[in-house]
XYZ file of C-alpha atoms in Angstrom:
385
model
C -0.088 0.051 -0.080
C 1.425 3.633 -0.921
C 1.528 5.722 2.433
C -0.191 8.978 1.790
C -0.091 12.620 3.401
C -1.933 15.461 2.452
C -1.420 18.921 3.403
C -4.587 20.864 2.886
C -7.233 18.380 3.095
C -10.199 20.363 3.536
C -9.525 22.185 0.210
C -10.955 21.695 -3.027
C -7.803 19.489 -4.358
C -7.213 17.999 -1.021
C -10.853 16.917 -0.891
C -10.372 15.590 -4.319
C -7.436 13.443 -3.483
C -9.893 12.009 -0.704
C -12.565 10.818 -2.936
C -9.922 9.166 -5.014
C -8.116 7.297 -2.199
C -11.363 6.483 -0.453
C -12.329 4.764 -3.689
C -9.296 2.606 -3.620
C -8.763 1.774 0.139
C -7.038 -1.064 -1.014
C -3.980 0.759 -2.385
C -3.560 3.393 -0.196
C -2.734 4.149 3.611
C -3.340 7.331 4.999
C -0.441 8.804 7.502
C -1.589 12.084 8.230
C -3.908 14.962 7.268
C -3.762 18.620 7.695
C -6.083 21.661 7.303
C -6.011 25.186 8.246
C -9.246 25.619 10.545
C -11.774 23.495 9.578
C -11.963 21.394 12.385
C -14.976 19.082 11.800
C -14.136 18.376 7.991
C -10.956 17.282 8.930
C -12.114 15.120 11.785
C -14.397 13.579 9.351
C -11.963 12.694 6.859
C -9.585 11.133 9.084
C -12.288 8.881 10.469
C -13.332 8.107 7.143
C -9.642 7.298 6.336
C -8.485 5.676 9.570
C -5.620 8.435 9.420
C -2.761 7.927 11.911
C -2.489 11.790 12.686
C -4.353 14.905 11.715
C -3.327 18.578 12.219
C -4.958 21.785 12.184
C -2.534 25.065 11.689
C -4.896 27.072 13.693
C -4.055 25.952 17.282
C -7.366 27.637 18.424
C -9.264 25.094 16.766
C -7.377 22.036 17.848
C -9.598 21.042 21.179
C -12.507 21.142 18.517
C -10.637 18.690 16.691
C -9.846 16.513 19.832
C -13.596 16.226 20.601
C -14.690 15.348 16.872
C -11.877 12.765 17.267
C -13.002 11.502 20.814
C -12.760 7.595 21.051
C -11.074 6.884 17.797
C -7.367 6.743 18.876
C -6.638 9.095 16.055
C -3.698 11.456 17.203
C -4.560 15.002 16.920
C -1.848 18.119 16.891
C -2.343 21.690 16.139
C 0.208 24.524 15.173
C 2.203 25.526 12.035
C 5.338 23.188 13.307
C 2.940 20.490 13.676
C 2.051 20.530 9.945
C 5.583 20.450 9.269
C 6.066 17.685 11.339
C 2.916 15.598 9.496
C 4.643 16.398 6.131
C 8.265 15.051 7.569
C 6.722 11.217 8.614
C 7.791 9.729 5.900
C 5.062 9.423 3.670
C 5.487 7.425 -0.122
C 3.420 10.228 -1.494
C 2.312 13.447 -0.159
C -0.122 16.072 -1.536
C 0.893 19.939 -1.256
C -2.147 21.626 -1.522
C -1.740 24.159 0.803
C -2.641 27.274 -0.614
C -0.422 30.513 -0.917
C 2.765 31.178 0.953
C 1.391 29.059 3.859
C 2.371 26.126 2.343
C 6.283 26.770 1.566
C 7.462 25.552 5.072
C 5.770 22.449 4.934
C 6.517 21.438 1.078
C 9.814 22.164 2.076
C 9.663 19.766 4.946
C 7.844 17.333 2.706
C 10.752 17.753 -0.066
C 13.637 17.109 2.744
C 11.767 13.783 3.715
C 12.173 12.085 0.397
C 9.349 10.363 -1.105
C 7.100 11.818 -3.806
C 5.516 15.045 -3.322
C 2.591 16.090 -5.563
C 2.684 19.977 -5.733
C -0.830 21.916 -5.761
C 0.922 24.636 -4.006
C 2.257 26.576 -7.403
C 3.338 29.399 -5.242
C 5.787 27.465 -3.572
C 7.849 27.229 -6.887
C 6.839 30.922 -7.860
C 8.290 32.232 -4.584
C 11.171 29.697 -3.866
C 11.849 27.789 -7.292
C 15.285 27.460 -7.301
C 15.631 26.873 -3.359
C 12.658 24.088 -3.788
C 14.190 22.247 -6.628
C 17.547 22.197 -5.314
C 16.235 20.593 -1.995
C 14.353 17.664 -4.287
C 17.661 17.144 -5.656
C 19.605 16.789 -2.770
C 16.956 14.581 -0.893
C 16.326 12.475 -4.007
C 12.525 13.869 -3.831
C 10.234 13.229 -6.902
C 8.389 16.346 -7.693
C 5.324 15.917 -9.855
C 2.858 18.612 -11.012
C -0.798 18.531 -9.979
C -2.072 22.052 -11.228
C -3.937 20.665 -14.791
C -1.834 22.579 -17.249
C 1.436 21.331 -15.906
C 0.299 17.931 -14.772
C -0.838 18.057 -19.011
C 2.605 18.885 -20.036
C 4.126 16.187 -17.757
C 2.223 13.711 -19.708
C 3.078 14.937 -23.237
C 6.586 16.130 -22.455
C 9.870 13.648 -23.635
C 11.644 14.876 -20.629
C 14.766 12.837 -21.847
C 15.353 15.230 -24.934
C 14.136 18.647 -23.796
C 16.332 20.045 -26.887
C 13.545 18.492 -29.038
C 10.546 20.747 -27.322
C 10.641 24.167 -29.139
C 7.312 25.641 -27.058
C 5.212 24.720 -24.097
C 1.961 26.139 -24.138
C -0.139 26.785 -21.417
C -4.241 27.103 -21.809
C -6.441 29.168 -19.709
C -10.323 29.360 -19.191
C -10.121 33.724 -19.538
C -12.249 33.627 -16.512
C -15.769 34.909 -16.164
C -14.661 38.525 -17.442
C -12.830 37.567 -20.685
C -15.170 39.639 -22.805
C -15.723 42.334 -20.572
C -14.669 46.174 -21.725
C -12.546 48.087 -19.259
C -15.451 49.922 -17.769
C -17.357 46.785 -16.840
C -13.983 45.111 -15.102
C -14.094 48.194 -12.891
C -17.287 47.422 -11.665
C -16.640 43.697 -10.732
C -17.903 42.072 -7.530
C -16.126 39.782 -5.330
C -18.903 37.392 -5.518
C -18.982 37.806 -9.579
C -15.113 36.843 -9.270
C -15.511 33.694 -7.460
C -17.929 32.172 -9.973
C -15.654 30.415 -12.542
C -17.268 29.163 -15.568
C -15.740 25.775 -15.795
C -13.928 24.743 -12.476
C -14.427 24.505 -8.942
C -11.876 26.419 -7.107
C -11.388 28.364 -4.050
C -11.878 32.242 -4.035
C -8.421 33.355 -4.308
C -7.677 30.690 -7.162
C -11.077 31.852 -8.722
C -9.948 35.466 -8.322
C -6.376 34.854 -10.111
C -8.432 33.094 -12.846
C -10.220 35.991 -13.310
C -7.295 38.549 -13.433
C -4.965 35.839 -15.426
C -2.406 36.300 -12.682
C -2.955 32.079 -12.017
C -1.774 31.764 -15.269
C 1.580 34.049 -14.834
C 2.200 32.267 -11.705
C 1.667 29.168 -13.754
C 4.191 30.384 -16.530
C 6.758 30.674 -13.507
C 6.485 27.348 -11.797
C 6.422 25.725 -15.446
C 9.961 27.270 -15.934
C 10.970 25.201 -12.554
C 9.260 22.159 -13.593
C 10.569 21.878 -17.126
C 13.831 22.464 -18.565
C 12.813 25.172 -21.013
C 13.905 29.196 -21.535
C 11.320 31.564 -20.178
C 10.821 32.349 -24.106
C 9.630 28.949 -24.901
C 6.452 29.668 -22.725
C 3.058 30.433 -24.380
C -0.448 31.325 -23.131
C -3.356 31.190 -24.969
C -7.321 31.344 -23.780
C -9.151 28.237 -24.247
C -12.669 28.646 -23.130
C -13.904 25.179 -23.319
C -11.094 23.971 -20.618
C -11.021 20.689 -22.851
C -7.038 21.079 -23.875
C -5.243 21.707 -20.557
C -1.973 22.283 -22.543
C 0.234 21.563 -25.337
C 3.893 20.675 -26.178
C 5.157 21.590 -29.477
C 7.978 19.682 -30.989
C 11.088 20.934 -33.237
C 9.235 19.219 -35.941
C 6.123 20.875 -36.129
C 4.001 17.753 -34.082
C 1.892 19.305 -31.486
C 0.783 17.158 -28.801
C -2.039 17.744 -26.354
C -3.784 16.479 -23.001
C -7.510 16.562 -23.377
C -9.879 15.785 -20.429
C -12.888 16.790 -18.612
C -12.380 19.910 -16.398
C -12.178 17.895 -13.319
C -9.204 18.121 -10.704
C -9.342 14.570 -10.110
C -7.939 13.268 -13.332
C -4.378 15.386 -12.924
C -4.374 14.222 -9.388
C -5.117 10.539 -9.900
C -2.302 10.568 -12.783
C 0.259 11.663 -9.820
C -1.247 9.359 -7.275
C -0.503 6.264 -9.721
C 2.246 7.581 -11.794
C 3.832 5.988 -13.657
C 0.816 3.521 -14.047
C -2.621 5.100 -14.437
C -5.810 4.917 -11.888
C -9.419 4.467 -12.919
C -11.392 7.686 -12.063
C -15.529 8.471 -11.822
C -14.722 11.417 -13.934
C -16.788 12.321 -16.864
C -15.589 11.130 -20.415
C -14.921 13.900 -23.011
C -17.966 13.320 -25.633
C -15.914 15.664 -28.393
C -18.969 15.408 -30.915
C -20.997 16.997 -27.997
C -18.493 19.923 -27.154
C -18.157 20.401 -31.458
C -15.802 23.164 -31.158
C -12.606 23.942 -29.524
C -11.692 27.818 -29.501
C -8.782 29.684 -29.167
C -7.189 33.185 -28.763
C -4.438 35.542 -27.371
C -5.061 36.984 -24.120
C -5.561 40.756 -24.235
C -2.874 42.346 -22.969
C -4.932 45.662 -21.527
C -7.813 43.211 -19.847
C -5.214 40.848 -18.239
C -2.116 43.230 -17.339
C -1.177 40.341 -14.295
C -0.386 38.138 -16.862
C 2.228 40.921 -18.517
C 3.702 41.677 -14.724
C 4.235 37.703 -14.423
C 5.954 37.488 -17.471
C 8.579 40.380 -16.587
C 9.352 38.620 -13.067
C 9.792 35.426 -14.954
C 12.302 36.867 -16.993
C 14.022 39.162 -14.371
C 14.379 35.923 -11.924
C 15.990 36.778 -8.497
C 13.595 38.148 -6.020
C 10.967 39.173 -8.476
C 8.685 36.255 -8.428
C 8.424 36.023 -4.816
C 7.728 39.820 -4.648
C 4.658 39.130 -7.351
C 3.320 36.300 -5.515
C 3.186 37.973 -2.225
C 1.894 41.486 -3.409
C -0.970 39.741 -5.528
C -2.189 37.770 -2.041
C -2.528 40.910 -0.504
C -4.090 42.799 -3.062
C -6.791 39.413 -4.070
C -7.370 39.628 -0.153
C -8.035 43.350 -0.193
C -10.288 42.408 -3.113
C -12.527 39.953 -1.533
C -12.786 42.308 1.777
C -13.900 44.823 -0.526
C -11.109 47.522 0.268
C -10.026 47.576 -3.375
C -11.818 47.254 -6.920
C -10.704 44.705 -9.395
C -8.857 46.718 -11.465
C -6.372 47.826 -8.663
C -5.346 44.235 -8.045
C -2.923 44.347 -10.813
C -2.171 47.789 -9.945
C -1.199 46.915 -6.382
C 0.806 44.439 -7.900
C 2.820 46.851 -10.007
C 3.530 49.370 -7.368
C 4.851 46.695 -5.293
C 7.442 45.562 -7.982
C 8.485 49.090 -8.678
C 9.003 50.251 -4.709
C 10.983 46.928 -4.017
C 13.572 45.262 -5.317
C 16.115 43.116 -3.062
C 18.901 40.640 -3.795
C 17.745 37.299 -4.860
C 17.002 34.566 -1.804
C 19.347 31.845 -1.305
C 17.345 29.717 1.087
C 13.746 29.532 2.544
C 14.661 32.003 5.075
C 15.356 34.667 2.863
C 12.348 33.920 0.593
C 9.938 34.075 3.457
C 11.935 37.429 4.460
C 11.135 38.850 1.092
C 7.782 37.793 0.953
C 7.281 39.577 4.121
C 8.541 42.824 3.029
C 6.654 42.629 -0.345
C 3.054 42.051 1.621
C 4.103 45.166 4.147
C 4.406 47.569 0.824
C 1.487 45.989 -0.971
C -0.550 46.394 2.005
C 0.721 50.150 2.449
C -0.757 50.495 -1.268
C -3.714 49.252 -0.622
C -4.367 51.779 2.342
C -4.160 54.253 -0.420
C -7.084 52.881 -2.717
C -10.820 53.899 -2.556
C -13.475 52.022 -3.288
């Protein structure tokens, strides 16, 4: 049996991972499950899977977690350090699905523990790509991409001969505002922004999809996952979300991975790799779909994508600053303190005002992240809704 740890077990990706594991109880043993604060959902998942350890990062929810697990024999702990301890338990396969910079230390702990780390936390490679990939190499850890786009590339890419690849093309739905005018985008509400047309995702990721910052972060992540130059990564809007990414080879051949917009498909591939796992996911009916559309993202409508491209090209601390400022700006938007168009403006201003040296350790990354957040928070104060 493959021993499993899920970091971020109550979120969208964590829940999808649990669904697959629970459908195949003979194949998987759950060592540890973690969550930020949802003690009840975490306890229910632990009881269903007979997990050895559960950890709630918000220590104030630990007592509630223990109450929900009373009589089960499942160990419960609380706090950020305990989350990292769970990541070090020696799982054969760890799902890293903690959203945002909060996932950096647990991801590093999992990488240092060896085994296989399935990465759904894109911020880990965006903010600390060189540090994370060096840790994986040093500890013999296999790093597998779970984001649908990177997983699609992984399935199509001949990684033994990167010189035969001319281009990687990441697809994007374009979010719910891909046809909006500039004036309409200025009046977007948080409720509208979290209503993704194709995928079921959390609030922060849904807003990133709407600004296309998520695609910018994915460009940076792809650069650290696949051995190509920054200029060999492209983005196209593909409204149907059927083709999840494409790999173009030097002979003109293009390989694409297709599937229903269901995160259980890439998760299953990472769970079973190099084999495949049967899923209950909807099968593609291309006749019913009828057509596949593609278009270039408009630079004026999605300035966040341009900011991410520039950060990737510049390297150093720029991606970490981009990510930190974006997290602050998105939180301010969801809280009603800034309008939709100001998200990218806050990120751009933070990048213009703060330019430290490239980080050489996770502590350095976290220091840059904290400073960038402070700059972005000051910029938020200047906004008027």
